[in-house]
CSV table of C-alpha atoms and ligand atoms in Angstrom, one decimal:
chain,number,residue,atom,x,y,z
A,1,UNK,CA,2.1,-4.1,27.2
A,2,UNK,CA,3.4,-1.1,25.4
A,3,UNK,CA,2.8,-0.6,21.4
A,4,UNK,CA,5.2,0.7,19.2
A,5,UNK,CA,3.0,2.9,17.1
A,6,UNK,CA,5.4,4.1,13.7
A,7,UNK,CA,4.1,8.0,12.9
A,8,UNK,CA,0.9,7.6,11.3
A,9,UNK,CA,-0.6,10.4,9.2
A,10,UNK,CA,-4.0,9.0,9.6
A,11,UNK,CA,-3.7,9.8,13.1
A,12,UNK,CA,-2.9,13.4,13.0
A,13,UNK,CA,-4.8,16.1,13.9
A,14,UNK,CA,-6.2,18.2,11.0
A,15,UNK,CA,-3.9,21.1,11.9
A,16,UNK,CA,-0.9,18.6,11.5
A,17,UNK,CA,-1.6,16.7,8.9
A,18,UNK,CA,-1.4,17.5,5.0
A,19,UNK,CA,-3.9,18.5,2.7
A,20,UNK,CA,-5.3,15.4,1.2
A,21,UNK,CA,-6.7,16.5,-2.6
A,22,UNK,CA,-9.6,14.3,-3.9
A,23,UNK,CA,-11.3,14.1,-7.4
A,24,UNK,CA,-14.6,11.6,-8.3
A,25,UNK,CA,-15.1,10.0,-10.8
A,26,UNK,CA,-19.2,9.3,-12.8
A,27,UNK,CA,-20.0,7.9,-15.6
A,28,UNK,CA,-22.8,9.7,-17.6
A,29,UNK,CA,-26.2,8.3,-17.4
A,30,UNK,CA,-28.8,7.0,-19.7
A,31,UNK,CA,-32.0,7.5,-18.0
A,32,UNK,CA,-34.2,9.8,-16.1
A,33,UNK,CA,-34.0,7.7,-12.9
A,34,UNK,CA,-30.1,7.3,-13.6
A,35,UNK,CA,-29.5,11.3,-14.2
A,36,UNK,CA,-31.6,12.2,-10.7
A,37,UNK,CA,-29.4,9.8,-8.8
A,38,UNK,CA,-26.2,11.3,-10.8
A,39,UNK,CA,-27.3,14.8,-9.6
A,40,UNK,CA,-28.6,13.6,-6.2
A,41,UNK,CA,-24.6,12.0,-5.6
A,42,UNK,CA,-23.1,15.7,-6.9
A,43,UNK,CA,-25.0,17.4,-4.5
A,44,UNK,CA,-23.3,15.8,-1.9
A,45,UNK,CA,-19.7,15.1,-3.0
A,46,UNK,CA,-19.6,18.5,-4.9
A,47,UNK,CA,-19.7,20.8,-1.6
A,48,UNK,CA,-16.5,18.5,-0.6
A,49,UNK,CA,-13.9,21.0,-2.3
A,50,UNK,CA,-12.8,17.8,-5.0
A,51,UNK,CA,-10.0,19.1,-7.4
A,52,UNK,CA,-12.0,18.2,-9.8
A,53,UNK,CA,-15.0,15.2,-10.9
A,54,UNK,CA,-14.6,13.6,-14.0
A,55,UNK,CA,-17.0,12.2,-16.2
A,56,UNK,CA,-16.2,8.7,-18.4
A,57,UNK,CA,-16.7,8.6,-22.4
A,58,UNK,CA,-18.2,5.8,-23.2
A,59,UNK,CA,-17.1,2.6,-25.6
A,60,UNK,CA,-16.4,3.7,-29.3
A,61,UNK,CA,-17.5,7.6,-28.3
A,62,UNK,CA,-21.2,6.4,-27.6
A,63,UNK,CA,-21.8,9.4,-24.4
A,64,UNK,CA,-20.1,11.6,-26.3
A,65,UNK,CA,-22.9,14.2,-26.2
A,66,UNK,CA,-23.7,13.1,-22.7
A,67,UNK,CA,-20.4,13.4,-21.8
A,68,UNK,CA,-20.1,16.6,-23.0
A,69,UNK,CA,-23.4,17.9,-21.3
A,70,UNK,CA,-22.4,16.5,-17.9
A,71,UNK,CA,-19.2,18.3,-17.3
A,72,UNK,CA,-20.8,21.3,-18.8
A,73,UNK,CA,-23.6,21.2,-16.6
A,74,UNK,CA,-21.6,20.4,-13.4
A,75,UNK,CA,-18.9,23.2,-14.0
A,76,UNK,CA,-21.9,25.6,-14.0
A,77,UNK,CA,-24.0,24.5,-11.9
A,78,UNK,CA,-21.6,23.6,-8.9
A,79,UNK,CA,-18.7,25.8,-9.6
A,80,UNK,CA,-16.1,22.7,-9.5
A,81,UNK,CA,-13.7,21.6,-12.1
A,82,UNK,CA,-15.0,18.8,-14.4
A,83,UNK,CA,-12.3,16.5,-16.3
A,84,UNK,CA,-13.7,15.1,-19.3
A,85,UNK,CA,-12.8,11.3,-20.0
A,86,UNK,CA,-11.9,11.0,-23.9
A,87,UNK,CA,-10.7,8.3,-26.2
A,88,UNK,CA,-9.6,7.4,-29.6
A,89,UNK,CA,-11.5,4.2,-30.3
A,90,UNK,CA,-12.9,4.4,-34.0
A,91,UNK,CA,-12.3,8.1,-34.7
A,92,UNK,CA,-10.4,9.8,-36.8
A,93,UNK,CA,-8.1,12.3,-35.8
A,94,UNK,CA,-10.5,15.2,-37.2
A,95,UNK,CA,-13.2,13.6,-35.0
A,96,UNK,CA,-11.3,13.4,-31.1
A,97,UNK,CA,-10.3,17.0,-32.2
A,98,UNK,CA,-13.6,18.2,-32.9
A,99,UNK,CA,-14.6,16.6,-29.1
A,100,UNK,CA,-11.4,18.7,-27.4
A,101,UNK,CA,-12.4,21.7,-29.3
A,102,UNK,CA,-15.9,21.2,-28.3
A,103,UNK,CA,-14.6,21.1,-24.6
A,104,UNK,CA,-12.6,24.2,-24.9
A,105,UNK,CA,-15.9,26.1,-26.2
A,106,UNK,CA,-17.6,24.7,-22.7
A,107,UNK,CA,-14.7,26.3,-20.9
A,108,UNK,CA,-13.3,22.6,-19.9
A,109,UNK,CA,-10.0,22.5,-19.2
A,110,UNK,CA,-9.1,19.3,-17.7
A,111,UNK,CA,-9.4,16.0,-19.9
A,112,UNK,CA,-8.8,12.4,-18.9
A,113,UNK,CA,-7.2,10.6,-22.2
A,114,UNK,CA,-7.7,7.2,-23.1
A,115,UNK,CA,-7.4,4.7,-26.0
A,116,UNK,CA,-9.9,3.2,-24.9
A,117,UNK,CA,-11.0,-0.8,-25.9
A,118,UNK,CA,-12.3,-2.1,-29.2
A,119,UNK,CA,-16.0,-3.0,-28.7
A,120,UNK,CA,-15.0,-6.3,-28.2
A,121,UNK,CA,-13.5,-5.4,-25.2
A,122,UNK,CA,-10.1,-5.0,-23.9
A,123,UNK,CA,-9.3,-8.8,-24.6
A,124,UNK,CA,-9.1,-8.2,-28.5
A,125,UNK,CA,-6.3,-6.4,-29.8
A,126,UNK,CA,-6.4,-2.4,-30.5
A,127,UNK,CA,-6.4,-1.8,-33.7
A,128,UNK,CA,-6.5,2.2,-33.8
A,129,UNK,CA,-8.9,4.1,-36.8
A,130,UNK,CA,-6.4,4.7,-40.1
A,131,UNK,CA,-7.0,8.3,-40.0
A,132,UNK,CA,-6.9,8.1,-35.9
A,133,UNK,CA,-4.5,8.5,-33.2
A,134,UNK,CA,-2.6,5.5,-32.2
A,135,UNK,CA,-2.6,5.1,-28.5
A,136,UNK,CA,-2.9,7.4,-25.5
A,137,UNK,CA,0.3,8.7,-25.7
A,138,UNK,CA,-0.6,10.0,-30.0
A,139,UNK,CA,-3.7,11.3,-28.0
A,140,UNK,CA,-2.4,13.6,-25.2
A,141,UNK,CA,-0.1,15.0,-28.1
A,142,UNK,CA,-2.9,15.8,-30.2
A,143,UNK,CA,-4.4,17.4,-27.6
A,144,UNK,CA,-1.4,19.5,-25.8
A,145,UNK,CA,-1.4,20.7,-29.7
A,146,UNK,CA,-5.0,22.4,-29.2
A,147,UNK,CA,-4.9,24.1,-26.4
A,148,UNK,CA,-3.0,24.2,-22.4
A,149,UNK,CA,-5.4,21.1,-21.1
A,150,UNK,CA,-5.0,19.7,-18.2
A,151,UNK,CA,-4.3,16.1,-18.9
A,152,UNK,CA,-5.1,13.1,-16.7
A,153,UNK,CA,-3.4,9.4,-18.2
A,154,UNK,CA,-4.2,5.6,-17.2
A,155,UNK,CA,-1.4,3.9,-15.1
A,156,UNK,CA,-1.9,0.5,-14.1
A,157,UNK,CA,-0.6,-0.8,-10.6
A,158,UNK,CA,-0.8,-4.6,-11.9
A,159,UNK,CA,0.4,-4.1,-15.5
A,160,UNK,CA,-2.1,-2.9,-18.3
A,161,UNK,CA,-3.6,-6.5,-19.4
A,162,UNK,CA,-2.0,-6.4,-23.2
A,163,UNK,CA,1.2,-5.5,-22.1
A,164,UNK,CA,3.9,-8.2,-23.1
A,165,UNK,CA,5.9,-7.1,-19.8
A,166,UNK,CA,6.5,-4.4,-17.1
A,167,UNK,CA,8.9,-2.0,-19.3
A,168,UNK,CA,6.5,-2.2,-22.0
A,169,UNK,CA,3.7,-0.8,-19.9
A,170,UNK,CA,5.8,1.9,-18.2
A,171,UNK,CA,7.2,3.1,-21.1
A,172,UNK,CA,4.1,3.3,-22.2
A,173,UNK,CA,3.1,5.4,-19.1
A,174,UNK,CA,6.3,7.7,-19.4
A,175,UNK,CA,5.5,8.1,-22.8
A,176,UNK,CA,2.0,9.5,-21.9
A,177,UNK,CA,3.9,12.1,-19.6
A,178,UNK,CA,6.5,13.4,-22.0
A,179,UNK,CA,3.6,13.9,-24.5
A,180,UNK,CA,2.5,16.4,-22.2
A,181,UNK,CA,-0.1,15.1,-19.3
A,182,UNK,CA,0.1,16.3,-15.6
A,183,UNK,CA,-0.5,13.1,-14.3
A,184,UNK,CA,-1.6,9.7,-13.9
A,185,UNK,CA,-4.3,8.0,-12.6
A,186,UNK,CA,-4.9,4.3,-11.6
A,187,UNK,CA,-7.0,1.6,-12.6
A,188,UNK,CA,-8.5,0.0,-9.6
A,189,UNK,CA,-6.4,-2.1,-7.2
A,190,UNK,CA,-7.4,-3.7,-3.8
A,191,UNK,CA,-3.9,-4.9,-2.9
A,192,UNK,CA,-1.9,-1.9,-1.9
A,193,UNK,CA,1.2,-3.4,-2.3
A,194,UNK,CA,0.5,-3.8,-5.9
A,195,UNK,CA,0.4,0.0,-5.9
A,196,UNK,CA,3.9,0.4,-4.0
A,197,UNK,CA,5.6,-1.6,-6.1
A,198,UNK,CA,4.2,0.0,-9.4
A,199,UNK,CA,5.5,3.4,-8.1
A,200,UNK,CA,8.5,2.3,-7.0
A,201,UNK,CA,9.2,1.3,-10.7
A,202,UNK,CA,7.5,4.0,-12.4
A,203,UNK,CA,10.3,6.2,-9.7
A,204,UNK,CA,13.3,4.1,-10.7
A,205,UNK,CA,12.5,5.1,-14.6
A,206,UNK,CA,12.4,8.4,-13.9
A,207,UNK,CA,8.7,9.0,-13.7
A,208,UNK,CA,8.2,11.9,-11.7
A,209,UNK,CA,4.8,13.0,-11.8
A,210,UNK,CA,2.0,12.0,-9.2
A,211,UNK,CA,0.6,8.5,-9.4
A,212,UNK,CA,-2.8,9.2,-8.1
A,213,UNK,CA,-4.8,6.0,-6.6
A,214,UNK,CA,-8.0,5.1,-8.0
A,215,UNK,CA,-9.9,3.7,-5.5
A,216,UNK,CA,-13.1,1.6,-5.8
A,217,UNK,CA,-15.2,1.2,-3.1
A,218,UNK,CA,-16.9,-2.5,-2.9
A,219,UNK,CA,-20.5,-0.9,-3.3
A,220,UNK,CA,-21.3,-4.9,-4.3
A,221,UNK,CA,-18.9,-7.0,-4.3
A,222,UNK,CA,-20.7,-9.1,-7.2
A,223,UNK,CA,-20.5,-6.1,-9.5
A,224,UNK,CA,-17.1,-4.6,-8.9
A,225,UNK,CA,-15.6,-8.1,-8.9
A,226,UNK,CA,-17.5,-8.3,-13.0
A,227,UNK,CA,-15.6,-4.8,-13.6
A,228,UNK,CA,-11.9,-5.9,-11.7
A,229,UNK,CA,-12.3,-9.6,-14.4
A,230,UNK,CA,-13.2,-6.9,-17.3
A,231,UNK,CA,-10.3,-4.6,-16.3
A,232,UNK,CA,-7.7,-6.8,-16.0
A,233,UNK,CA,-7.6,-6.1,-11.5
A,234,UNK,CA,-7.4,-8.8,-9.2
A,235,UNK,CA,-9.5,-9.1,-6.0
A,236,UNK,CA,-7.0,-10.9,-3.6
A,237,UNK,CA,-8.6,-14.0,-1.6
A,238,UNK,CA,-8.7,-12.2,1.8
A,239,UNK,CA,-10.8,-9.1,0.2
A,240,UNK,CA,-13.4,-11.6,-1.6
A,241,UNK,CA,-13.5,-14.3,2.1
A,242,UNK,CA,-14.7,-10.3,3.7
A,243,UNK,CA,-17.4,-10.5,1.5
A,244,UNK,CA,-18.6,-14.5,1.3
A,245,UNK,CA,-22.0,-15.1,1.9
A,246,UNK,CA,-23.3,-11.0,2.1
A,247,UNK,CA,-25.1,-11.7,-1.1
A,248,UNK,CA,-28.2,-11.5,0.8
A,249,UNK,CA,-27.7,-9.2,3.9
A,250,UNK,CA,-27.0,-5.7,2.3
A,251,UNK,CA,-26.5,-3.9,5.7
A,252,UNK,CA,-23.4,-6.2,6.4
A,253,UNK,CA,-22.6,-5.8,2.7
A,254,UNK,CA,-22.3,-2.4,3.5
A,255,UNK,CA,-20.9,-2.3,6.3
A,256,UNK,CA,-17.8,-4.9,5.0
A,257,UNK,CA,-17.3,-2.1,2.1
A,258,UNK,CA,-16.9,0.4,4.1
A,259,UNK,CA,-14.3,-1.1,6.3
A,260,UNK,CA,-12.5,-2.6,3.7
A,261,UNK,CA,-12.1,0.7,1.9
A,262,UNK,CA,-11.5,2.3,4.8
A,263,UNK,CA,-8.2,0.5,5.7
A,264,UNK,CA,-7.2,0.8,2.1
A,265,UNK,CA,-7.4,4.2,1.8
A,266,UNK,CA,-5.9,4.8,5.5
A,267,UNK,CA,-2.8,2.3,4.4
A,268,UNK,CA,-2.1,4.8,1.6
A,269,UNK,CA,-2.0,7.5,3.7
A,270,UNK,CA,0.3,6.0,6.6
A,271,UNK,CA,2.7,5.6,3.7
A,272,UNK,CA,2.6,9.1,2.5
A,273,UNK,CA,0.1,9.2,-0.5
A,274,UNK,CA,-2.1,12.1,-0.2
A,275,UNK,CA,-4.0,12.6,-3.7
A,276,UNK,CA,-7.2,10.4,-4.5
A,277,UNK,CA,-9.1,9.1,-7.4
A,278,UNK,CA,-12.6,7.7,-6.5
A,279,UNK,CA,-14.6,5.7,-8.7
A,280,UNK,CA,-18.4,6.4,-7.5
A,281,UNK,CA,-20.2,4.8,-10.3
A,282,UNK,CA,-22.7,7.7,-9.4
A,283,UNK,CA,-23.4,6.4,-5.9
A,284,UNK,CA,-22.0,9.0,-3.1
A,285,UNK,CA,-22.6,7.2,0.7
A,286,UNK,CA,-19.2,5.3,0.5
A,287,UNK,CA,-16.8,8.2,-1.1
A,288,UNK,CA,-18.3,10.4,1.1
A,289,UNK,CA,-17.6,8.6,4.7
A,290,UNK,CA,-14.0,8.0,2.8
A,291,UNK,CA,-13.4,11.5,1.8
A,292,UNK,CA,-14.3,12.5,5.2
A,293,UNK,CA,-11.6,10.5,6.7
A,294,UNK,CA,-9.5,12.4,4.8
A,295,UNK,CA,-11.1,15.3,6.4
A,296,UNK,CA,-12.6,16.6,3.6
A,297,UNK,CA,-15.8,18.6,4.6
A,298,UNK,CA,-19.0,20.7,3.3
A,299,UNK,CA,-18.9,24.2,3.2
B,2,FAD,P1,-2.4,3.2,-23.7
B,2,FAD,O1,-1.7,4.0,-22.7
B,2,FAD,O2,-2.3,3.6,-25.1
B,2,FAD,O3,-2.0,1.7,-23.6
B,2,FAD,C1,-2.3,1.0,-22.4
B,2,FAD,C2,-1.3,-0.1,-22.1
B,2,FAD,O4,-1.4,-1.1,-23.2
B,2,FAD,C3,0.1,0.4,-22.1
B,2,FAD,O5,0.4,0.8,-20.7
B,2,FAD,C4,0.8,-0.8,-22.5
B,2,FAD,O6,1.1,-1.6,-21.4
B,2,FAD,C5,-0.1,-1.6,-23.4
B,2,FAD,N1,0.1,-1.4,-24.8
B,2,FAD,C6,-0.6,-0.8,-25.7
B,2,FAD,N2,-0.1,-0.8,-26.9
B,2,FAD,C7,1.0,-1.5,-26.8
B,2,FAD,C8,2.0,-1.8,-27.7
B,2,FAD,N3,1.9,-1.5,-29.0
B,2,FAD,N4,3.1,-2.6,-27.3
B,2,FAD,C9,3.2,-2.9,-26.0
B,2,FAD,N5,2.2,-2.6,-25.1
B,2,FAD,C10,1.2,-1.9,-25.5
B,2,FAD,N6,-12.1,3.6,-21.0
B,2,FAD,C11,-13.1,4.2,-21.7
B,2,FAD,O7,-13.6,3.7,-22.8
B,2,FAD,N7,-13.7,5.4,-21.3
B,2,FAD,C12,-13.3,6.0,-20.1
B,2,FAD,O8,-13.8,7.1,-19.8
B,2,FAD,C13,-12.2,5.4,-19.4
B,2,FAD,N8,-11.7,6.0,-18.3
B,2,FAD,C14,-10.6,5.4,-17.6
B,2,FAD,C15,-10.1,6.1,-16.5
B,2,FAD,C16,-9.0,5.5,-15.8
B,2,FAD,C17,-8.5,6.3,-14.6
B,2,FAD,C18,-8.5,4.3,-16.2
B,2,FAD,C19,-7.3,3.7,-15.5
B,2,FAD,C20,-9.0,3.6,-17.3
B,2,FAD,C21,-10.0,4.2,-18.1
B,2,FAD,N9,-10.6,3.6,-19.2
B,2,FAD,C22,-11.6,4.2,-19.9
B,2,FAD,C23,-10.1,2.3,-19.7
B,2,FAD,C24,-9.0,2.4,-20.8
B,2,FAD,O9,-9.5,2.9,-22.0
B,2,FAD,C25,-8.4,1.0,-21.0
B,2,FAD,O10,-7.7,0.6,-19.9
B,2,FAD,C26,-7.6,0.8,-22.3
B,2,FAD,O11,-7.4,-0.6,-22.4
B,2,FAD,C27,-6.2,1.4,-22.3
B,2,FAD,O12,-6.2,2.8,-22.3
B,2,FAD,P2,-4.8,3.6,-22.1
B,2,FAD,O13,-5.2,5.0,-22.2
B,2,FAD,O14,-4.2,3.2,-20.8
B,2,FAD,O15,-4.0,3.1,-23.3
């Protein structure tokens, strides 16, 4: 029996292949416990050369002092480049540019910029702050006016869930890039077709910049499947069948993760993609064995 192996870049020696660039994502934390694990992850995705971590700002501004802290704190303490996550729920436009100013003082040069949800959540309707920027594309303008930021936007590979219909939400996504970001990157998808196909229309409207993946490893499947509802990303039958009936055996659990993100990030890069977003919600064992597939290694 002979197999017909197309070229996969997966399969290529380090010398051969390209450089795969990573970033990780955190969220800042709210306890002691929660800021040793934070600190205990860094340590070991930090000596993995990412292009940079990023740290989320959370609903309405509430982590905007913890925010702040954390990407100060991790640019000087680890040398790497932080991205800090901002949005423009309930602030005025004084406020947001108070937050990017502060950033600049820290030396941050790299934000992520959001709208962001009402408190509600991202069901209700946005209804922006009267004195506040609009949407993220008002945003990343307000902030290209401060100062030469790196700017990260949102791009959503199964259509942002208030948008009326595809064109609206790539617009929306173009309009994010003309206003001056560098880049997008993805909500989470476990379907990597839904990813093709959002590039290939972002491509055919003349969206040229990268379209980085975010990828979510299934750390619990419980949990991330919450966050995917909340977000608006579907978990496709054959993903969530991986996973029935692991409630209880956590090594499995593990195990299934780990696989399953595995051959999703090894899909992408078979079909060429070689920049990565992961989400670690603070946890490092999955990202890392991930990033190391991609050959990233400590020092
Ligand atoms: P926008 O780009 O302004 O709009 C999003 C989409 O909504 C558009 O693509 C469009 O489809 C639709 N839309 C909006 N307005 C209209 C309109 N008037 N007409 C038609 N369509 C419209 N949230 C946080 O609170 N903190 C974070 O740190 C954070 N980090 C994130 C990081 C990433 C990588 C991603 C993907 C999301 C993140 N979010 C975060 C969630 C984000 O705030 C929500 O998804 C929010 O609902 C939309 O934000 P946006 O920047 O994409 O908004």
């Amino acid at each position: 029996m002979s197999i017909d192996h197309p070229d996969r870049t997966s399969r290529l020696s380090a010398a051969e292949r390209p450089k795969f660039l990573v970033s990780f994502e955190f969220f800042p934390p709210r306890t002691d416990a929660m800021e040793e694990r934070f600190w205990e992850s860094m340590g070991k995705l930090a000596p993995l050369h990412p292009r940079f971590v990023s740290v989320t700002y959370g609903a309405g501004g509430s982590t905007r002092e913890r925010t702040l802290r954390m990407v100060s704190r991790i640019k000087a303490e680890t040398g790497i480049d932080a991205a800090a996550h901002l949005t423009c729920v309930g602030a005025s436009r004084e406020e947001v540019d108070a937050v990017v100013r502060g950033y600049q003082a820290a030396g941050i040069n790299r934000i992520v910029a959001l709208r962001g949800d009402p408190a509600e959540g991202i069901g209700q309707p946005f209804t922006p702050h009267p004195a506040g920027y609009r949407n993220a594309a008002d945003l990343v303008a307000g902030i290209r006016r401060i100062g030469a930021f790196d700017v990260s936007v949102a791009a959503y590979p199964e259509k942002h869930p208030q948008s009326p219909h595809w064109q609206a939400d790539i617009d929306k996504l173009k309009a994010k890039l003309d206003a001056g970001a560098t880049r997008s990157i993805t909500q989470m998808f476990f379907d990597n077709d839904d990813y093709f196909r959002f590039v290939d229309r972002a491509r055919a409207a003349g969206i040229a910049a990268p379209i980085v993946p975010g990828i979510q490893p299934i750390h619990s499947f419980r949990q991330i499947s919450g966050f995917a509802a909340r977000c608006g990303a579907s978990i496709p039958s054959w993903v969530a069948e991986r996973f029935d009936g692991l409630d209880d055996d956590p090594e499995t659990h593990a195990l299934v993760a780990s696989a399953v993100a595995a051959e999703q990030v090894l899909e992408l890069v078979d079909n060429g993609i070689t920049e990565f977003h992961f989400y670690t919600l603070n946890r490092a064992n999955l990202v890392l064995a991930l990033a190391r597939l991609l050959g990233a290694r400590p020092n």
